[in-house]
PDB file of C-alpha atoms and ligand atoms in Angstrom:
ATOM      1  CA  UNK A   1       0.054  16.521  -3.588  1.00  0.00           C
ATOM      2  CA  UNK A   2       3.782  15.094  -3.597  1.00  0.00           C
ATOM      3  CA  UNK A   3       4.036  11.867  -3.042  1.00  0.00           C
ATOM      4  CA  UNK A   4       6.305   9.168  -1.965  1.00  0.00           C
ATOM      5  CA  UNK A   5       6.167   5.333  -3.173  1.00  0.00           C
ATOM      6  CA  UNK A   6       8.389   3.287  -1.866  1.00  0.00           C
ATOM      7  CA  UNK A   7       8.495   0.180  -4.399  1.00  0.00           C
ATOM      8  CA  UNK A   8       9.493  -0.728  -7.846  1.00  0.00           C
ATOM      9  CA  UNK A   9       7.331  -3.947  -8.230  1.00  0.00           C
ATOM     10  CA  UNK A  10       4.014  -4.677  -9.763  1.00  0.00           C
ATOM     11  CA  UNK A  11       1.827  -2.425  -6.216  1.00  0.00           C
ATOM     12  CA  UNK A  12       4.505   0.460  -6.962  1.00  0.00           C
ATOM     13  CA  UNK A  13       4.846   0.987 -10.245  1.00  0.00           C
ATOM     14  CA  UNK A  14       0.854   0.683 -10.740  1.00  0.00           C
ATOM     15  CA  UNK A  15      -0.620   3.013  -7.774  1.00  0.00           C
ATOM     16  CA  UNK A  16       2.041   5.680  -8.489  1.00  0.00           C
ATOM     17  CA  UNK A  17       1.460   5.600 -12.530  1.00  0.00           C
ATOM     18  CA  UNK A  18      -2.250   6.300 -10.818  1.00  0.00           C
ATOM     19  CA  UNK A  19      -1.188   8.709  -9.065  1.00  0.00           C
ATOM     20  CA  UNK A  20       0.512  10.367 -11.775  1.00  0.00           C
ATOM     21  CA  UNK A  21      -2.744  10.419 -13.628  1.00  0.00           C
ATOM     22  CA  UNK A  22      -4.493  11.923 -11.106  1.00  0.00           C
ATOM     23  CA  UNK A  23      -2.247  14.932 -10.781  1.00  0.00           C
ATOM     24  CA  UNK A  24       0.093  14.051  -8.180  1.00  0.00           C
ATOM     25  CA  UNK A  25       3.764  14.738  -8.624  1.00  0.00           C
ATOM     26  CA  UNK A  26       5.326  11.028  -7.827  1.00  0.00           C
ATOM     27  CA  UNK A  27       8.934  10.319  -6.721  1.00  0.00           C
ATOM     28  CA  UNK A  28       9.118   6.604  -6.534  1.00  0.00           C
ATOM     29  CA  UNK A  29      11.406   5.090  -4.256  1.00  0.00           C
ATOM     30  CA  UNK A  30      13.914   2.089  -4.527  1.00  0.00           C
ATOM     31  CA  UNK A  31      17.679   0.787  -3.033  1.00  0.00           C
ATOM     32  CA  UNK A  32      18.916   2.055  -5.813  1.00  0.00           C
ATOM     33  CA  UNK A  33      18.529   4.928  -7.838  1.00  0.00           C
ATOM     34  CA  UNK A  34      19.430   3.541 -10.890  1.00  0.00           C
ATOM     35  CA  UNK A  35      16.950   0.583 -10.328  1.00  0.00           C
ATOM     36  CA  UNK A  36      15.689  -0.406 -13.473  1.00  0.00           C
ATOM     37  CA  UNK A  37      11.835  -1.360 -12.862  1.00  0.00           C
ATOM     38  CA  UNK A  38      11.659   2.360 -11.744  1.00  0.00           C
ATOM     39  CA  UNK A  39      13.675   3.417 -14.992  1.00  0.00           C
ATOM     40  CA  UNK A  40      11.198   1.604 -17.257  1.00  0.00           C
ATOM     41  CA  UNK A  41       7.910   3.087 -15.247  1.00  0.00           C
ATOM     42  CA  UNK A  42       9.594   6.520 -15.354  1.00  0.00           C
ATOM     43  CA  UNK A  43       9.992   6.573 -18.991  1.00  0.00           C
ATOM     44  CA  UNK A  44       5.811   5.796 -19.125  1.00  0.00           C
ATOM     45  CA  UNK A  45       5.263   9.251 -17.354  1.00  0.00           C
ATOM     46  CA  UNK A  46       4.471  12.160 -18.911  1.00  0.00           C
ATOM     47  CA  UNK A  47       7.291  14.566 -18.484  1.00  0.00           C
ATOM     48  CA  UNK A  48       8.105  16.883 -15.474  1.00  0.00           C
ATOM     49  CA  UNK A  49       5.200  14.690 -12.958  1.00  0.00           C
ATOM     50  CA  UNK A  50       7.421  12.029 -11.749  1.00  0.00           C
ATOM     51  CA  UNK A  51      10.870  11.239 -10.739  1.00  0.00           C
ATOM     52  CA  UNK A  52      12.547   8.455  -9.139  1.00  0.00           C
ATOM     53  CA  UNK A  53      15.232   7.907  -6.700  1.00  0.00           C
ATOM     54  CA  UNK A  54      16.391   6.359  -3.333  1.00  0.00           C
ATOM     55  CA  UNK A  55      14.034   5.405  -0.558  1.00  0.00           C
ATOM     56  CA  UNK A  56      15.491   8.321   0.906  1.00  0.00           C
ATOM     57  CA  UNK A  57      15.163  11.000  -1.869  1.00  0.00           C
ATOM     58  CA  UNK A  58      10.980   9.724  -2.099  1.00  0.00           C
ATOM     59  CA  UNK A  59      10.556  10.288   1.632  1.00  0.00           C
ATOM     60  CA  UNK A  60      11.801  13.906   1.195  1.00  0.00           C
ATOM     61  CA  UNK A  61      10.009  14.353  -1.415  1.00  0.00           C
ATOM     62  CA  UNK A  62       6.574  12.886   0.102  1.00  0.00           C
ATOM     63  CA  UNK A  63       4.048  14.939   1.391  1.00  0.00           C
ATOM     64  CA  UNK A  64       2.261  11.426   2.219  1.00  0.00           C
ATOM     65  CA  UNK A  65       4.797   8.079   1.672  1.00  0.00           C
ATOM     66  CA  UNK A  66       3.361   4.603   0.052  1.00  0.00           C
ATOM     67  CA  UNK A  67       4.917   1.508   1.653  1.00  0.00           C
ATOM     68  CA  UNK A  68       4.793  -0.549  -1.629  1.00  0.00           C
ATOM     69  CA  UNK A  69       7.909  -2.886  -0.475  1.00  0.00           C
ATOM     70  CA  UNK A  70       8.264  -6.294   0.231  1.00  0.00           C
ATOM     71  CA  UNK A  71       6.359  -7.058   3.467  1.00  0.00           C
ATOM     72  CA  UNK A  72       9.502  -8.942   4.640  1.00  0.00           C
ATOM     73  CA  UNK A  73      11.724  -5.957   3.384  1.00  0.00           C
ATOM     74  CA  UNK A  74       9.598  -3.233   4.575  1.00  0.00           C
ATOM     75  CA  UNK A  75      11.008  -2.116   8.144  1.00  0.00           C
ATOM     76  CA  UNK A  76      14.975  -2.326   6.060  1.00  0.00           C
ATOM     77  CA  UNK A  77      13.385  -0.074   3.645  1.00  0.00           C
ATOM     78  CA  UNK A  78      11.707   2.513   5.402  1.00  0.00           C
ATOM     79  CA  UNK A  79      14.945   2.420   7.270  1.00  0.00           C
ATOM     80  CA  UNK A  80      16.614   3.882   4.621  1.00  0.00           C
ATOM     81  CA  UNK A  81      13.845   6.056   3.844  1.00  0.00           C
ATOM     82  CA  UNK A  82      15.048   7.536   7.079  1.00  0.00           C
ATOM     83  CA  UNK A  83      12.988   8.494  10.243  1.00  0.00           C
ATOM     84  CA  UNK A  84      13.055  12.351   9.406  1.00  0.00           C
ATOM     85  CA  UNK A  85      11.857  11.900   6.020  1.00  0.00           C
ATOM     86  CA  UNK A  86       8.950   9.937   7.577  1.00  0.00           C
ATOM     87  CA  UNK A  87       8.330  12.339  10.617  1.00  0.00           C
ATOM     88  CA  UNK A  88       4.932  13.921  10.994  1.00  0.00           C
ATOM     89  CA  UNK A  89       3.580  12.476   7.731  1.00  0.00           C
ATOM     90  CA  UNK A  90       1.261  10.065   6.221  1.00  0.00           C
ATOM     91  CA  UNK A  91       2.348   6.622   5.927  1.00  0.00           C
ATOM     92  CA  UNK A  92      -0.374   4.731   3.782  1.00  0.00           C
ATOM     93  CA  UNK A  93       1.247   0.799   4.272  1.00  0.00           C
ATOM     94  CA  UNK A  94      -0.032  -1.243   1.822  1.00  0.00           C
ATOM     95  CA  UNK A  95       2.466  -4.279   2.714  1.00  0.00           C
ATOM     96  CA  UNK A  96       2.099  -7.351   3.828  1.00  0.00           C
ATOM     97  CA  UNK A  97       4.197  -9.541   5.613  1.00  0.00           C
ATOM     98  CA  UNK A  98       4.537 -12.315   2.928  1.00  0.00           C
ATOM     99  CA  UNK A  99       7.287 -14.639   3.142  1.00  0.00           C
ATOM    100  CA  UNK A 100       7.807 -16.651  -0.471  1.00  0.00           C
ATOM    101  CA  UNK A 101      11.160 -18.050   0.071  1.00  0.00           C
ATOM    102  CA  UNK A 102       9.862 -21.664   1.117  1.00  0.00           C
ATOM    103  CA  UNK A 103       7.654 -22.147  -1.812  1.00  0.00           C
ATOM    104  CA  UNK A 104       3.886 -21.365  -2.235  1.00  0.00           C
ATOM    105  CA  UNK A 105       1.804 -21.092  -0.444  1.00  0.00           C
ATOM    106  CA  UNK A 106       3.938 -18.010   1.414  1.00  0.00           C
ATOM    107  CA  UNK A 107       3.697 -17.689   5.221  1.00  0.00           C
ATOM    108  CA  UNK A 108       2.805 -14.525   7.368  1.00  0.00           C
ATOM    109  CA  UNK A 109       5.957 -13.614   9.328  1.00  0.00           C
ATOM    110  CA  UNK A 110       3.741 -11.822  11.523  1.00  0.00           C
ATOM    111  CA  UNK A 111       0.510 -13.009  12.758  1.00  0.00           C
ATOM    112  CA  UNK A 112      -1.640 -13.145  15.913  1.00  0.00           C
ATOM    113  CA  UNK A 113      -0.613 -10.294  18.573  1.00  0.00           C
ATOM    114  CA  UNK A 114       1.324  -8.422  16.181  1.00  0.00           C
ATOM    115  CA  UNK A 115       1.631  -7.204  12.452  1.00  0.00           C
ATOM    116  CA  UNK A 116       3.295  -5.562  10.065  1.00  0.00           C
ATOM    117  CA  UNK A 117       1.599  -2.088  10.200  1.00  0.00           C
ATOM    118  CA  UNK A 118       2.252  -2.313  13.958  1.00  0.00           C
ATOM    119  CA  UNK A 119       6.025  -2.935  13.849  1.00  0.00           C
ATOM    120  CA  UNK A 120       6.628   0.054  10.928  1.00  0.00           C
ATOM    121  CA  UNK A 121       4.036   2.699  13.845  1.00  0.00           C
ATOM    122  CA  UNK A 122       6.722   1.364  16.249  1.00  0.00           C
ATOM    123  CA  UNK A 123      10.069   1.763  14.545  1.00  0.00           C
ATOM    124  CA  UNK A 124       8.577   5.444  13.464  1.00  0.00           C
ATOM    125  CA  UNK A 125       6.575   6.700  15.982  1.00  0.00           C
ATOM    126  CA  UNK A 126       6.374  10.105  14.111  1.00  0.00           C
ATOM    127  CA  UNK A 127       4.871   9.161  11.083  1.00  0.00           C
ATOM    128  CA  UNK A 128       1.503   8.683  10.876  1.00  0.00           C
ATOM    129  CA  UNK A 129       0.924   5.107   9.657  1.00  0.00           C
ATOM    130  CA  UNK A 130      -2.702   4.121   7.719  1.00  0.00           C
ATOM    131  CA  UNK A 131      -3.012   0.366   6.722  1.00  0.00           C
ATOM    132  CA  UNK A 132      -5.098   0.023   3.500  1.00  0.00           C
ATOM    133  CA  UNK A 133      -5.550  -1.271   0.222  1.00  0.00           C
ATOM    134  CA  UNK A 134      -4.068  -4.528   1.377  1.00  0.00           C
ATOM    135  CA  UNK A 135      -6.248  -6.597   1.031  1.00  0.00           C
ATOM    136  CA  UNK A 136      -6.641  -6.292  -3.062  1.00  0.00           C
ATOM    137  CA  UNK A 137      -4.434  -6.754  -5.705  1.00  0.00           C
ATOM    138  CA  UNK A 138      -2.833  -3.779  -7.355  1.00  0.00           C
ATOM    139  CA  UNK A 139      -5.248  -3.379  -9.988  1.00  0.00           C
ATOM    140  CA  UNK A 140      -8.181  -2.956  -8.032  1.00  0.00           C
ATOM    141  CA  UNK A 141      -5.943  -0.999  -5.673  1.00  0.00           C
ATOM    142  CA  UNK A 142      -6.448   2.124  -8.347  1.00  0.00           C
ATOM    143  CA  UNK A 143      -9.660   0.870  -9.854  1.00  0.00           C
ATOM    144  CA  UNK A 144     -12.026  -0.585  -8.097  1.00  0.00           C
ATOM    145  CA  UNK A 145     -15.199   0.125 -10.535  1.00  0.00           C
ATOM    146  CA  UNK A 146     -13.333  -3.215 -12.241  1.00  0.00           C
ATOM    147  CA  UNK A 147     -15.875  -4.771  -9.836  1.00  0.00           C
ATOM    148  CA  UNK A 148     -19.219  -3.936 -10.349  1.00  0.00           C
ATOM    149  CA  UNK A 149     -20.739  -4.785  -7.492  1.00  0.00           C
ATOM    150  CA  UNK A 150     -20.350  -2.880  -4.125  1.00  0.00           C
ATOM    151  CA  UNK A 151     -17.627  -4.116  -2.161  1.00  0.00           C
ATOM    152  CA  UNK A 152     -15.397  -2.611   0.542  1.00  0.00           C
ATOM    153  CA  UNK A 153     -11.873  -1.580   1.800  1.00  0.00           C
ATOM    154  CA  UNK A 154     -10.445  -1.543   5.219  1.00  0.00           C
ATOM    155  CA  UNK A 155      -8.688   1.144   6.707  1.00  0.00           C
ATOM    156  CA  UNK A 156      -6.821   1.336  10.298  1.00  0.00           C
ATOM    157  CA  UNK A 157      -4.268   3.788  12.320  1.00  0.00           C
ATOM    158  CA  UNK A 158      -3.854   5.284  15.141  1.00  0.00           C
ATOM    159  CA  UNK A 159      -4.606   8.978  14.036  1.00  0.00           C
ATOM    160  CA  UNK A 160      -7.630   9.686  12.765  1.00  0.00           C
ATOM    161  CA  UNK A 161      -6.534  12.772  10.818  1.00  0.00           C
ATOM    162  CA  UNK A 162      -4.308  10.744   8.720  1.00  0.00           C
ATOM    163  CA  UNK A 163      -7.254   8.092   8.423  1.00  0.00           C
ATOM    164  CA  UNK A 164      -9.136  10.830   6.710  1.00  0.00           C
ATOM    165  CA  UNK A 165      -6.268  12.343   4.424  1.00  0.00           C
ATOM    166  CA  UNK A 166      -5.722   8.435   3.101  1.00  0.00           C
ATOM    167  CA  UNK A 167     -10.134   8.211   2.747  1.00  0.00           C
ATOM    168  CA  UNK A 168      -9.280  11.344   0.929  1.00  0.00           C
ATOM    169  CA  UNK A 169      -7.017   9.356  -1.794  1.00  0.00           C
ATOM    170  CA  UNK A 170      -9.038   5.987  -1.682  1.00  0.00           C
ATOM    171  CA  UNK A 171     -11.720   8.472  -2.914  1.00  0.00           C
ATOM    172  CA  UNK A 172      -9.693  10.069  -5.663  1.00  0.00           C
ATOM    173  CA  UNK A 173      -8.883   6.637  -6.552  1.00  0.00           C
ATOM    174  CA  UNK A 174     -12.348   5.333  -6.932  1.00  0.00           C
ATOM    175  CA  UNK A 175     -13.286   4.107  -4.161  1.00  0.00           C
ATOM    176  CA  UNK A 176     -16.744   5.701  -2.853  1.00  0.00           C
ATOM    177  CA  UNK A 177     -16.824   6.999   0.836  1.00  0.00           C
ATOM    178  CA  UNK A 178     -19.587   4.068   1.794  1.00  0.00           C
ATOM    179  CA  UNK A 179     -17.058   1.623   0.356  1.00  0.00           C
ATOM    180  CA  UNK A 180     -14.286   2.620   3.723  1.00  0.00           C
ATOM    181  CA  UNK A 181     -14.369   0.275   6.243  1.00  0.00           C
ATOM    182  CA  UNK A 182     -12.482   2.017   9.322  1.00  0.00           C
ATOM    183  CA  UNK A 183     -11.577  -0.792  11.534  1.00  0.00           C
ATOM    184  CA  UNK A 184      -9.953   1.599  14.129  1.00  0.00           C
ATOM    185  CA  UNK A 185      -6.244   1.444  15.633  1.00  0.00           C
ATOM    186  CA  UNK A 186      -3.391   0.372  13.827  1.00  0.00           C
ATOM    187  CA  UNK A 187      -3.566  -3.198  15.595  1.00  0.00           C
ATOM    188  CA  UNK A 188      -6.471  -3.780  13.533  1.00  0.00           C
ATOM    189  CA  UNK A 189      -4.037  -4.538  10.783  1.00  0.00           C
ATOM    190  CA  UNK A 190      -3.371  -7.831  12.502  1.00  0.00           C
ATOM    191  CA  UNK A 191      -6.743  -8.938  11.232  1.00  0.00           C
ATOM    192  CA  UNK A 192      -6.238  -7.354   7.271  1.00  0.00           C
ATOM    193  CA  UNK A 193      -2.854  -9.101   7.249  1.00  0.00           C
ATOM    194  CA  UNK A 194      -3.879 -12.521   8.463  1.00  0.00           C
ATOM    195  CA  UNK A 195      -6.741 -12.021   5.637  1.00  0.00           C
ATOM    196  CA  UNK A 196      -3.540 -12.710   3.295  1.00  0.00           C
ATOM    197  CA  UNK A 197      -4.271 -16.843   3.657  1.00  0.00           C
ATOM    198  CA  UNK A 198      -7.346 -16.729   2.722  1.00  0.00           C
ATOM    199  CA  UNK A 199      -6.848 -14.446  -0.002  1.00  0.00           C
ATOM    200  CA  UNK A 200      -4.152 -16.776  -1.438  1.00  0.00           C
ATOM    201  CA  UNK A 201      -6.771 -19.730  -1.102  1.00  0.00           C
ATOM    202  CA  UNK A 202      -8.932 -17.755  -2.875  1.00  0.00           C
ATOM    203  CA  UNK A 203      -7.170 -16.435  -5.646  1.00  0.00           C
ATOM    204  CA  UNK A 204      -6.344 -20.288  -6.165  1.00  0.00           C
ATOM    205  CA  UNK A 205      -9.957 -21.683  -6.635  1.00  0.00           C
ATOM    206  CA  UNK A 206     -11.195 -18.823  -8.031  1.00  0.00           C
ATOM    207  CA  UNK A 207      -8.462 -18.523 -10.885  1.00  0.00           C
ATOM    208  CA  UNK A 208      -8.189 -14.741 -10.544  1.00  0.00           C
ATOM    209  CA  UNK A 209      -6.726 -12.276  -8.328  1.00  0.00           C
ATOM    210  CA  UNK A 210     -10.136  -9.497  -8.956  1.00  0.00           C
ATOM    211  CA  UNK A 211     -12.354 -10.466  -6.079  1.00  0.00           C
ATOM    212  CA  UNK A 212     -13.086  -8.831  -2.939  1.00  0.00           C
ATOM    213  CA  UNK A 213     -15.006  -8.572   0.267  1.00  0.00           C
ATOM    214  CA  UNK A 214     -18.481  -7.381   0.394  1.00  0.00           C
ATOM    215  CA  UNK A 215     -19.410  -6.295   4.287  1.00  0.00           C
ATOM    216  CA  UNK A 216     -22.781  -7.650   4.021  1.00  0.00           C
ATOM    217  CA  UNK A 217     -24.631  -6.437   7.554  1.00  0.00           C
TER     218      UNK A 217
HETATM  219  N1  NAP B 301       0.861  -7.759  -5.822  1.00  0.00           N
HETATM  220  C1  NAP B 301      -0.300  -7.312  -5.381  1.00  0.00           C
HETATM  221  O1  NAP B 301      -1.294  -7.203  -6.136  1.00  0.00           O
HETATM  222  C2  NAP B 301      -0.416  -6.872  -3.939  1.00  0.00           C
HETATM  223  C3  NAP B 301      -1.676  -6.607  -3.381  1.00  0.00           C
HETATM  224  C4  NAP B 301      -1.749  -6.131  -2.063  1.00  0.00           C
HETATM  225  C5  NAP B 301      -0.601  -5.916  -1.333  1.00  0.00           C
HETATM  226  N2  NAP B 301       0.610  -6.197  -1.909  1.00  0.00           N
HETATM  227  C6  NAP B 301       1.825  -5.932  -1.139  1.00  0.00           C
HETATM  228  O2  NAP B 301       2.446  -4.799  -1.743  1.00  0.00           O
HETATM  229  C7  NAP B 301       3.865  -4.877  -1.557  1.00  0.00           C
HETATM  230  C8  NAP B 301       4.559  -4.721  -2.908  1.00  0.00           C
HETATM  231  O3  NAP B 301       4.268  -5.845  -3.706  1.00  0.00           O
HETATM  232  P1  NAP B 301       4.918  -6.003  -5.156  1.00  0.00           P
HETATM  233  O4  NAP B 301       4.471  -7.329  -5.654  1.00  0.00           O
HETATM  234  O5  NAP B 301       4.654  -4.791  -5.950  1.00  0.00           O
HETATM  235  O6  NAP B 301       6.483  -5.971  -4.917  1.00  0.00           O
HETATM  236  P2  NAP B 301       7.498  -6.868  -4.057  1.00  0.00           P
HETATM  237  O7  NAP B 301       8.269  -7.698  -4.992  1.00  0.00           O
HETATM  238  O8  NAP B 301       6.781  -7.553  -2.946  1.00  0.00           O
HETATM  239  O9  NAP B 301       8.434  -5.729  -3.428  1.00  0.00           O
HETATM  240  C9  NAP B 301       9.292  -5.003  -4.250  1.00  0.00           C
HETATM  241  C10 NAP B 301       9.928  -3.890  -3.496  1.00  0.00           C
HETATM  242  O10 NAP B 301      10.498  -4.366  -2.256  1.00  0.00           O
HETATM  243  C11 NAP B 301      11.815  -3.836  -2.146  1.00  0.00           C
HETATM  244  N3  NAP B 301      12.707  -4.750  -1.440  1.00  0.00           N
HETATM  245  C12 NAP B 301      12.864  -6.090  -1.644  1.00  0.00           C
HETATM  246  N4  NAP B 301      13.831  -6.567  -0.832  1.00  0.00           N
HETATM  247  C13 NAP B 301      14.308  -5.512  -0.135  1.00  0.00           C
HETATM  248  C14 NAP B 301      15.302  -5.379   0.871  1.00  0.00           C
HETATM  249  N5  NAP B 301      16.019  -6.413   1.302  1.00  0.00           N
HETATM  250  N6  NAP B 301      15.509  -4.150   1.406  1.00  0.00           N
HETATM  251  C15 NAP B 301      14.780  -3.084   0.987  1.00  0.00           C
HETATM  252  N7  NAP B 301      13.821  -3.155   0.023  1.00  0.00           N
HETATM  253  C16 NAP B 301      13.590  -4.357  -0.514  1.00  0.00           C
HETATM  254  C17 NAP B 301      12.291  -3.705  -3.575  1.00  0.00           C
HETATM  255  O11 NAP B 301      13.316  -2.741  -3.596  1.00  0.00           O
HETATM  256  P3  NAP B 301      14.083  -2.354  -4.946  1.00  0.00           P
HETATM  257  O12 NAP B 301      13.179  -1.380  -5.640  1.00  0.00           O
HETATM  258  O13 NAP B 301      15.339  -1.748  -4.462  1.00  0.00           O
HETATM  259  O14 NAP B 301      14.276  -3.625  -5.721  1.00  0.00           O
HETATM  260  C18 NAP B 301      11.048  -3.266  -4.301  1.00  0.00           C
HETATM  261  O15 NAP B 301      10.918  -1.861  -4.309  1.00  0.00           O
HETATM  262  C19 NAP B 301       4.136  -6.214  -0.874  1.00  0.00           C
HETATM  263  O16 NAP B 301       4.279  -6.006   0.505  1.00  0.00           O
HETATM  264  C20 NAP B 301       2.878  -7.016  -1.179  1.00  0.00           C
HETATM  265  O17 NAP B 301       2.614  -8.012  -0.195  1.00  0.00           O
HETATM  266  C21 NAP B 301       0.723  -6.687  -3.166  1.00  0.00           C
END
């Protein structure tokens, strides 16, 4: 498939070298097309799979589009991804709304009767927004056998079509079928978001960022 991700940092550079390996033909996005975190992960590719460029240029590209921005950044990047590069297709967000310029621990800019994967479904009502893989850190993001034990990720949107192309990936990336929580509409994001503090507080006692949740019912 052709691929968009939007994001040069530690979430981008990792799920679309994954992607890469898997067969996909990756444009990563960034501000600028000369960006250099892009640059470096480019020259890791094998040749004629991946390219980079603008926000804009991924979108095109994109068959389904990664959010892999700064949660706080994301709506001014997708922006510039521009709404008819986003129209009619899959928008897997894996953002959140983190804000780290007062220190740790960050705050949600979002919380409560609102979120992150909310405000991008709004500001594009066209694409086709699926909030996942938020909820664990990038490595587990693309392999999640690095846990041994079962555990589970969430998935919510509003259209179930595009719920089932981004199960689709989460499968291709490891992640078995039983392991897909679908919490429902996009507002359920509220709840995977707000998940962030205790995640933090985790990652903090714990002294690693490879743990997850385990639905036990
Ligand atoms: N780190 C993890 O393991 C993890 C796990 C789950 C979810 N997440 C979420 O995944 C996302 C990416 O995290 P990350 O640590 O890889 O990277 P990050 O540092 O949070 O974000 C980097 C990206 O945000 C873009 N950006 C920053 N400021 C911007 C602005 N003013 N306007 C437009 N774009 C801007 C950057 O654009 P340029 O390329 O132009 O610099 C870059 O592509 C975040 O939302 C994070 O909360 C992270």
């Amino acid at each position: 498939m052709r691929i968009a991700v939007l994001g040069t940092g530690m979430v981008g550079r990792t799920v679309a070298g994954r992607l890469v390996e898997l067969d996909h033909h990756v444009v990563m996005g960034s501000r600028d097309a000369g960006n250099p975190h892009a640059a470096g992960w480019l020259a890791t590719q094998p040749a004629g799979r991946a390219e980079t460029g603008t926000f804009a240029d991924a979108a095109a590209h994109g068959e389904l589009v990664v959010n892999a921005t700064s949660g706080v950044a994301s709506l001014a990047a997708l922006a510039a991804a521009g709404e008819e590069n986003l129209a009619g297709k899959v928008l897997l967000d894996v953002a959140n709304p983190l804000d780290f310029s007062q220190g740790m621990p960050p705050s949600l800019t979002v919380v409560n009767t609102d979120s992150l994967g909310e405000r991008i479904q709004r500001a594009h009502p066209r694409a086709r927004v699926v909030k996942a893989l938020n909820t664990v850190n990038a490595d587990l993001m693309v392999h999640p056998e690095l846990i041994e034990d079962e555990h589970h990720v969430f998935v919510c949107g509003d259209d179930p079509a595009a719920k089932g192309t981004v199960a689709q990936l989460l499968g291709e990336l490891g992640w078995p079928e039983s392991s897909v929580v679908d919490l429902g509409g996009i507002a359920a994001a509220r709840g995977t978001e707000m998940y962030l503090a205790l995640w933090l507080a985790l990652a903090q006692a714990t002294g690693t960022a490879r743990f997850n949740i385990k639905v036990v019912r």
